Amino acid sequence: MKFNKAFAPIGSSTAIEIIIEKFQALFAEILIVSNDPEEYEHLGLKVVTDVYPRRGPVAGIHAGLHHALYSKIFILACDMPFINPSLIRYMLGQLGTHECAIPKIDGCLQPTAAVYSKKALPSFTRSLEEDKLKLILLIEELDLVLIEKEQIQQFGSIQELFFNVNDPDALLDAQKMAGRLL
């Protein structure tokens, strides 16, 4: 994309506006993690930056955990507007005493649509300090509970729930899906 995917136009909104609307019904606190906070000021939400600047998704999740007021957080990439709020509630309920509740779809973990406990913060800090920035490797070291495909399917089409608006073709598909899903 030649622009910030968070602001991809989908229906009469942007991807991030769709996500925010869903989150407002679920959470008392919504944080946006970005190293370009000025881009998000117009949304009226708290925007935080990486504690370890520009070190990728590990730093972004670390920043969310570091700045969050609550002991568990739901992380969602800014380009996944079709997540179902009922799935989010379900995932939050699965965390229990674990450090992470993460979807696993066809053998692939979905770390940017997952629940994290503040108990995972030391592992994220250690990874950043040791310059170990492969998110999947870090996730596999956590005490995690997997949310399997069979559990997820009750909340909708997996392809739609975890749809990423990553390129112009995906944006066209998202705009078509918006009429049906939003």
Coordinates of N, CA and C in Angstrom, one line a residue:
M1 N 0.9 -1.2 0.0 CA 0.0 0.0 0.0 C 0.9 1.2 0.0
K2 N 0.4 2.3 -0.6 CA 1.2 3.5 -0.7 C 0.7 4.5 0.4
F3 N -0.1 4.0 1.3 CA -0.6 4.8 2.4 C -0.7 3.9 3.7
N4 N -1.0 4.6 4.8 CA -1.1 3.9 6.0 C -2.4 3.0 6.0
K5 N -2.2 1.7 6.1 CA -3.3 0.7 6.0 C -4.4 1.0 7.0
A6 N -4.1 1.6 8.2 CA -5.1 1.9 9.2 C -6.2 2.8 8.6
F7 N -5.8 3.6 7.6 CA -6.8 4.6 7.0 C -7.3 4.1 5.6
A8 N -7.2 2.8 5.4 CA -7.8 2.3 4.2 C -9.3 2.5 4.2
P9 N -9.9 3.0 3.1 CA -11.4 3.3 3.1 C -12.1 2.0 2.9
I10 N -13.0 1.7 3.9 CA -13.8 0.5 3.8 C -15.3 0.9 4.1
G11 N -16.1 0.8 3.2 CA -17.5 1.3 3.4 C -17.4 2.8 3.5
S12 N -18.1 3.3 4.5 CA -18.1 4.7 4.8 C -17.1 5.1 5.9
S13 N -16.3 4.2 6.3 CA -15.3 4.4 7.3 C -13.9 4.0 6.9
T14 N -13.0 4.0 7.8 CA -11.6 3.5 7.5 C -11.4 2.3 8.4
A15 N -10.4 1.5 8.1 CA -10.2 0.3 8.8 C -10.1 0.5 10.3
I16 N -9.3 1.5 10.7 CA -9.2 1.8 12.1 C -10.4 2.3 12.8
E17 N -11.2 3.1 12.1 CA -12.5 3.6 12.6 C -13.4 2.4 12.9
I18 N -13.4 1.4 12.0 CA -14.3 0.2 12.2 C -13.8 -0.6 13.4
I19 N -12.5 -0.7 13.6 CA -11.9 -1.4 14.7 C -12.3 -0.6 16.0
I20 N -12.1 0.7 16.0 CA -12.4 1.5 17.2 C -13.8 1.3 17.6
E21 N -14.7 1.4 16.7 CA -16.1 1.3 17.0 C -16.4 -0.1 17.7
K22 N -15.8 -1.1 17.2 CA -16.0 -2.4 17.8 C -15.4 -2.4 19.2
F23 N -14.2 -1.9 19.4 CA -13.5 -1.9 20.7 C -14.2 -1.0 21.7
Q24 N -14.9 0.1 21.3 CA -15.6 0.9 22.3 C -16.7 0.2 23.0
A25 N -17.3 -0.8 22.4 CA -18.3 -1.6 23.0 C -17.7 -2.6 23.9
L26 N -16.4 -2.9 23.9 CA -15.8 -4.0 24.6 C -14.9 -3.5 25.7
F27 N -14.2 -2.4 25.5 CA -13.1 -2.1 26.4 C -13.2 -0.7 27.0
A28 N -12.8 -0.6 28.3 CA -12.7 0.7 29.0 C -11.5 1.5 28.5
E29 N -10.5 0.9 28.0 CA -9.3 1.6 27.5 C -9.0 1.1 26.1
I30 N -8.7 2.0 25.2 CA -8.3 1.7 23.9 C -7.0 2.5 23.6
L31 N -5.9 1.8 23.3 CA -4.6 2.4 23.0 C -4.3 2.2 21.6
I32 N -3.7 3.2 20.9 CA -3.2 3.0 19.6 C -1.7 3.0 19.8
V33 N -1.0 2.0 19.3 CA 0.5 2.0 19.3 C 1.0 2.4 18.0
S34 N 1.7 3.5 17.9 CA 2.3 4.0 16.6 C 3.5 4.9 16.9
N35 N 4.5 4.8 16.0 CA 5.6 5.7 16.1 C 5.4 7.0 15.4
D36 N 4.2 7.1 14.8 CA 3.8 8.3 14.2 C 2.5 8.8 14.8
P37 N 2.5 9.2 16.1 CA 1.3 9.5 16.8 C 0.4 10.6 16.2
E38 N 1.1 11.5 15.5 CA 0.3 12.7 15.0 C -0.7 12.2 13.9
E39 N -0.4 11.1 13.3 CA -1.4 10.6 12.3 C -2.7 10.2 12.9
Y40 N -2.7 9.9 14.2 CA -3.9 9.4 14.9 C -4.6 10.3 15.8
E41 N -4.0 11.5 15.9 CA -4.6 12.5 16.9 C -6.1 12.8 16.7
H42 N -6.5 12.8 15.4 CA -7.9 13.2 15.1 C -8.9 12.1 15.6
L43 N -8.4 10.9 16.0 CA -9.3 9.9 16.5 C -9.7 10.1 18.0
G44 N -9.0 11.0 18.7 CA -9.4 11.3 20.0 C -9.0 10.2 21.1
L45 N -8.1 9.3 20.7 CA -7.7 8.2 21.6 C -6.3 8.4 22.1
K46 N -5.9 7.7 23.1 CA -4.6 7.7 23.6 C -3.7 7.0 22.6
V47 N -2.6 7.7 22.2 CA -1.7 7.1 21.3 C -0.3 7.0 22.0
V48 N 0.2 5.8 22.0 CA 1.5 5.6 22.7 C 2.5 5.1 21.6
T49 N 3.8 5.4 21.9 CA 4.9 5.0 21.0 C 5.6 3.8 21.6
D50 N 6.4 3.2 20.8 CA 7.3 2.1 21.3 C 8.2 2.5 22.3
V51 N 8.4 1.8 23.4 CA 9.4 2.0 24.4 C 10.8 1.7 23.7
Y52 N 10.9 0.7 22.9 CA 12.0 0.4 22.1 C 11.7 0.7 20.6
P53 N 12.0 2.0 20.2 CA 11.4 2.5 18.9 C 11.8 1.6 17.7
R54 N 10.8 1.5 16.9 CA 10.9 0.9 15.5 C 11.6 -0.4 15.5
R55 N 11.1 -1.3 16.4 CA 11.7 -2.6 16.4 C 10.7 -3.7 16.0
G56 N 9.6 -3.3 15.3 CA 8.7 -4.2 14.7 C 7.6 -4.6 15.7
P57 N 6.9 -5.7 15.4 CA 5.7 -6.1 16.2 C 6.0 -6.5 17.6
V58 N 7.2 -7.0 17.9 CA 7.6 -7.3 19.3 C 7.5 -6.0 20.1
A59 N 8.1 -4.9 19.5 CA 8.1 -3.6 20.2 C 6.7 -3.1 20.3
G60 N 5.9 -3.3 19.3 CA 4.5 -2.7 19.4 C 3.7 -3.4 20.4
I61 N 3.8 -4.7 20.5 CA 3.0 -5.5 21.6 C 3.6 -5.1 22.9
H62 N 4.9 -5.0 23.0 CA 5.5 -4.6 24.3 C 5.0 -3.3 24.7
A63 N 4.9 -2.3 23.8 CA 4.4 -1.0 24.2 C 3.0 -1.0 24.6
G64 N 2.1 -1.8 24.0 CA 0.7 -2.0 24.4 C 0.7 -2.5 25.8
L65 N 1.5 -3.6 26.1 CA 1.5 -4.2 27.5 C 2.0 -3.2 28.5
H66 N 3.1 -2.5 28.1 CA 3.7 -1.5 29.0 C 2.8 -0.4 29.4
H67 N 2.1 0.2 28.4 CA 1.2 1.3 28.7 C -0.2 1.0 29.2
A68 N -0.6 -0.2 29.0 CA -2.0 -0.6 29.4 C -2.3 -0.4 30.9
L69 N -3.4 0.0 31.2 CA -3.8 0.1 32.6 C -4.3 -1.3 33.1
Y70 N -4.7 -2.2 32.3 CA -5.3 -3.4 32.7 C -4.3 -4.6 32.6
S71 N -4.6 -5.7 33.3 CA -3.7 -6.8 33.3 C -3.8 -7.7 32.1
K72 N -4.8 -7.6 31.3 CA -4.8 -8.3 30.0 C -5.3 -7.4 28.9
I73 N -4.7 -7.6 27.8 CA -5.1 -6.7 26.6 C -5.3 -7.6 25.4
F74 N -6.1 -7.0 24.5 CA -6.3 -7.6 23.2 C -5.6 -6.8 22.2
I75 N -4.7 -7.4 21.4 CA -3.9 -6.7 20.4 C -4.6 -7.1 19.0
L76 N -4.7 -6.0 18.2 CA -5.2 -6.3 16.9 C -4.5 -5.4 15.9
A77 N -4.0 -5.9 14.8 CA -3.3 -5.2 13.8 C -4.4 -4.2 13.2
C78 N -3.9 -3.1 12.7 CA -4.8 -2.0 12.2 C -5.4 -2.3 10.9
D79 N -5.0 -3.4 10.3 CA -5.6 -3.8 9.0 C -6.5 -5.0 9.0
M80 N -7.1 -5.3 10.2 CA -8.0 -6.4 10.4 C -9.4 -6.0 10.8
P81 N -10.1 -5.3 10.0 CA -11.4 -4.7 10.5 C -12.6 -5.6 10.6
F82 N -12.5 -6.9 10.2 CA -13.6 -7.8 10.3 C -13.6 -8.7 11.4
I83 N -12.8 -8.5 12.4 CA -12.8 -9.3 13.6 C -14.2 -9.2 14.3
N84 N -14.6 -10.3 14.8 CA -15.9 -10.4 15.5 C -15.8 -10.1 17.0
P85 N -16.5 -9.1 17.5 CA -16.4 -8.8 19.0 C -16.7 -10.0 19.8
S86 N -17.6 -10.9 19.4 CA -17.9 -12.1 20.2 C -16.7 -13.0 20.3
L87 N -15.9 -13.1 19.2 CA -14.7 -13.8 19.2 C -13.7 -13.2 20.2
I88 N -13.6 -11.9 20.2 CA -12.7 -11.2 21.1 C -13.1 -11.6 22.6
R89 N -14.3 -11.5 22.9 CA -14.8 -11.8 24.2 C -14.4 -13.3 24.6
Y90 N -14.6 -14.1 23.6 CA -14.3 -15.6 23.8 C -12.8 -15.7 24.1
M91 N -12.0 -15.1 23.4 CA -10.6 -15.2 23.5 C -10.1 -14.6 24.9
L92 N -10.7 -13.5 25.3 CA -10.4 -12.9 26.6 C -10.7 -14.0 27.7
G93 N -11.8 -14.7 27.5 CA -12.3 -15.7 28.5 C -11.4 -16.9 28.6
Q94 N -10.6 -17.1 27.5 CA -9.7 -18.3 27.4 C -8.4 -18.1 28.1
L95 N -8.0 -16.8 28.3 CA -6.7 -16.5 28.8 C -6.4 -17.2 30.1
G96 N -7.3 -17.1 31.1 CA -7.1 -17.7 32.4 C -5.8 -17.2 33.0
T97 N -4.9 -18.1 33.4 CA -3.6 -17.8 34.1 C -2.5 -17.8 33.1
H98 N -2.8 -18.0 31.8 CA -1.7 -18.0 30.8 C -1.2 -16.6 30.4
E99 N -0.1 -16.6 29.7 CA 0.5 -15.3 29.3 C -0.1 -14.8 27.9
C100 N -0.7 -15.7 27.2 CA -1.2 -15.4 25.9 C -2.3 -16.4 25.4
A101 N -3.3 -15.9 24.8 CA -4.4 -16.7 24.2 C -4.3 -16.3 22.7
I102 N -4.0 -17.2 21.9 CA -3.7 -16.9 20.5 C -4.3 -17.9 19.5
P103 N -4.9 -17.3 18.5 CA -5.6 -18.2 17.5 C -4.5 -19.0 16.7
K104 N -4.8 -20.2 16.3 CA -4.0 -21.0 15.5 C -4.8 -21.5 14.3
I105 N -4.5 -21.1 13.2 CA -5.3 -21.4 12.0 C -4.4 -22.1 11.0
D106 N -4.8 -23.4 10.6 CA -4.0 -24.2 9.7 C -2.5 -24.2 10.0
G107 N -2.2 -24.3 11.3 CA -0.8 -24.5 11.7 C -0.1 -23.1 11.9
C108 N -0.8 -22.0 11.6 CA -0.2 -20.7 11.8 C -0.7 -19.9 12.9
L109 N 0.1 -19.4 13.8 CA -0.3 -18.6 14.9 C -0.6 -17.2 14.4
Q110 N -1.6 -16.5 15.1 CA -2.0 -15.2 14.7 C -1.7 -14.2 15.8
P111 N -0.4 -13.8 16.0 CA 0.0 -13.0 17.2 C -0.5 -11.6 17.2
T112 N -1.0 -11.1 16.0 CA -1.4 -9.7 16.0 C -3.0 -9.6 16.1
A113 N -3.5 -10.7 16.5 CA -5.0 -10.8 16.8 C -5.1 -11.7 18.0
A114 N -4.5 -11.3 19.2 CA -4.4 -12.2 20.3 C -4.6 -11.5 21.6
V115 N -4.8 -12.2 22.7 CA -4.9 -11.7 24.0 C -3.5 -11.9 24.7
Y116 N -3.1 -10.9 25.4 CA -1.8 -11.0 26.2 C -2.0 -10.6 27.6
S117 N -1.4 -11.2 28.5 CA -1.4 -10.9 29.9 C -0.1 -10.0 30.2
K118 N -0.2 -9.1 31.2 CA 1.0 -8.3 31.6 C 2.1 -9.2 32.1
K119 N 1.7 -10.5 32.4 CA 2.8 -11.4 32.9 C 3.8 -11.7 31.7
A120 N 3.4 -11.4 30.5 CA 4.3 -11.7 29.3 C 5.2 -10.5 29.1
L121 N 5.0 -9.4 29.8 CA 5.8 -8.2 29.6 C 7.3 -8.5 29.8
P122 N 7.8 -9.2 30.8 CA 9.2 -9.4 31.0 C 9.8 -10.2 29.8
S123 N 9.0 -11.1 29.2 CA 9.5 -11.9 28.1 C 9.7 -11.0 26.9
F124 N 8.8 -10.1 26.7 CA 8.9 -9.1 25.6 C 10.1 -8.2 25.8
T125 N 10.2 -7.7 27.0 CA 11.4 -6.8 27.3 C 12.7 -7.5 27.1
R126 N 12.8 -8.7 27.6 CA 14.0 -9.5 27.4 C 14.3 -9.7 25.9
S127 N 13.3 -10.0 25.1 CA 13.5 -10.2 23.7 C 14.0 -9.0 23.0
L128 N 13.5 -7.8 23.4 CA 13.9 -6.6 22.8 C 15.3 -6.2 23.2
E129 N 15.6 -6.5 24.5 CA 17.0 -6.1 25.0 C 18.0 -7.1 24.4
E130 N 17.6 -8.3 24.0 CA 18.6 -9.2 23.4 C 18.5 -9.2 21.9
D131 N 17.7 -8.2 21.4 CA 17.6 -8.1 19.9 C 17.0 -9.3 19.2
K132 N 16.1 -10.0 19.9 CA 15.4 -11.2 19.4 C 14.1 -10.7 18.9
L133 N 13.9 -10.4 17.7 CA 12.7 -9.7 17.2 C 11.7 -10.5 16.4
K134 N 11.9 -11.8 16.3 CA 11.0 -12.7 15.7 C 9.8 -13.0 16.6
L135 N 8.7 -12.4 16.3 CA 7.5 -12.5 17.2 C 7.1 -13.9 17.4
I136 N 7.1 -14.7 16.3 CA 6.6 -16.1 16.5 C 7.5 -16.9 17.4
L137 N 8.8 -16.7 17.4 CA 9.7 -17.4 18.3 C 9.5 -17.0 19.7
L138 N 9.2 -15.7 20.0 CA 8.9 -15.2 21.3 C 7.6 -15.8 21.8
I139 N 6.6 -15.8 21.0 CA 5.2 -16.3 21.3 C 5.4 -17.8 21.7
E140 N 6.2 -18.6 21.0 CA 6.3 -20.0 21.3 C 7.0 -20.2 22.7
E141 N 7.6 -19.2 23.2 CA 8.3 -19.4 24.5 C 7.3 -19.0 25.7
L142 N 6.2 -18.4 25.3 CA 5.2 -18.0 26.4 C 4.4 -19.1 26.8
D143 N 3.8 -19.0 28.0 CA 2.8 -19.9 28.5 C 1.5 -19.5 27.8
L144 N 1.2 -20.2 26.7 CA 0.0 -19.8 25.9 C -1.0 -20.9 25.8
V145 N -2.2 -20.4 25.5 CA -3.3 -21.3 25.2 C -3.7 -21.0 23.8
L146 N -3.9 -22.1 23.0 CA -4.2 -21.9 21.6 C -5.7 -21.9 21.4
I147 N -6.2 -21.0 20.6 CA -7.6 -21.0 20.2 C -7.6 -21.6 18.8
E148 N -8.1 -22.8 18.8 CA -8.0 -23.6 17.6 C -9.1 -23.2 16.5
K149 N -8.9 -23.6 15.3 CA -9.8 -23.3 14.2 C -11.2 -23.7 14.5
E150 N -11.4 -24.9 15.1 CA -12.7 -25.3 15.4 C -13.5 -24.4 16.4
Q151 N -12.7 -23.8 17.3 CA -13.3 -22.9 18.3 C -13.7 -21.6 17.6
I152 N -12.9 -21.2 16.7 CA -13.0 -19.9 16.0 C -14.2 -19.9 15.0
Q153 N -14.4 -21.0 14.3 CA -15.4 -21.1 13.3 C -16.8 -20.8 13.7
Q154 N -17.1 -20.9 15.0 CA -18.4 -20.6 15.5 C -18.7 -19.1 15.5
F155 N -17.7 -18.3 15.2 CA -17.8 -16.8 15.2 C -17.8 -16.2 13.8
G156 N -17.7 -17.1 12.8 CA -17.8 -16.6 11.4 C -16.7 -17.3 10.5
S157 N -16.6 -16.8 9.3 CA -15.6 -17.3 8.4 C -14.2 -16.9 8.8
I158 N -13.4 -17.9 9.0 CA -12.0 -17.6 9.4 C -11.3 -16.7 8.5
Q159 N -11.5 -16.9 7.2 CA -10.9 -16.0 6.2 C -11.3 -14.6 6.3
E160 N -12.6 -14.4 6.7 CA -13.1 -13.0 6.9 C -12.7 -12.4 8.2
L161 N -12.8 -13.2 9.3 CA -12.4 -12.7 10.6 C -11.0 -12.2 10.7
F162 N -10.1 -12.9 10.0 CA -8.7 -12.6 10.1 C -8.2 -11.9 8.8
F163 N -9.1 -11.4 8.0 CA -8.7 -10.8 6.7 C -7.8 -9.6 6.9
N164 N -6.7 -9.5 6.2 CA -5.8 -8.4 6.3 C -5.9 -7.5 5.0
V165 N -6.0 -6.3 5.2 CA -6.1 -5.3 4.1 C -4.6 -4.9 3.8
N166 N -3.9 -5.8 3.1 CA -2.5 -5.6 2.9 C -2.1 -5.0 1.6
D167 N -2.9 -5.0 0.6 CA -2.5 -4.6 -0.8 C -3.8 -4.1 -1.5
P168 N -3.6 -3.4 -2.6 CA -4.8 -2.9 -3.3 C -5.9 -3.9 -3.6
D169 N -5.5 -5.1 -4.0 CA -6.5 -6.2 -4.3 C -7.3 -6.5 -3.0
A170 N -6.6 -6.7 -1.9 CA -7.2 -7.0 -0.6 C -8.2 -5.8 -0.2
L171 N -7.8 -4.6 -0.5 CA -8.7 -3.5 -0.2 C -10.0 -3.6 -1.0
L172 N -9.9 -3.9 -2.3 CA -11.1 -4.1 -3.1 C -12.0 -5.2 -2.5
D173 N -11.3 -6.3 -2.1 CA -12.1 -7.4 -1.5 C -12.8 -6.9 -0.2
A174 N -12.0 -6.2 0.6 CA -12.6 -5.6 1.9 C -13.8 -4.7 1.6
Q175 N -13.7 -3.9 0.6 CA -14.8 -3.0 0.3 C -16.0 -3.8 -0.1
K176 N -15.8 -4.9 -0.8 CA -17.0 -5.7 -1.2 C -17.5 -6.4 0.0
M177 N -16.7 -6.9 0.9 CA -17.1 -7.6 2.1 C -17.8 -6.7 3.1
A178 N -17.4 -5.4 3.1 CA -18.0 -4.5 4.0 C -19.5 -4.4 4.0
G179 N -20.1 -4.4 2.9 CA -21.5 -4.4 2.8 C -22.2 -5.5 3.4
R180 N -21.6 -6.6 3.5 CA -22.1 -7.9 4.1 C -21.8 -8.0 5.6
L181 N -20.6 -7.5 6.0 CA -20.1 -7.8 7.3 C -20.2 -6.7 8.3
L182 N -20.4 -5.4 7.8 CA -20.4 -4.3 8.8 C -21.8 -3.8 9.0

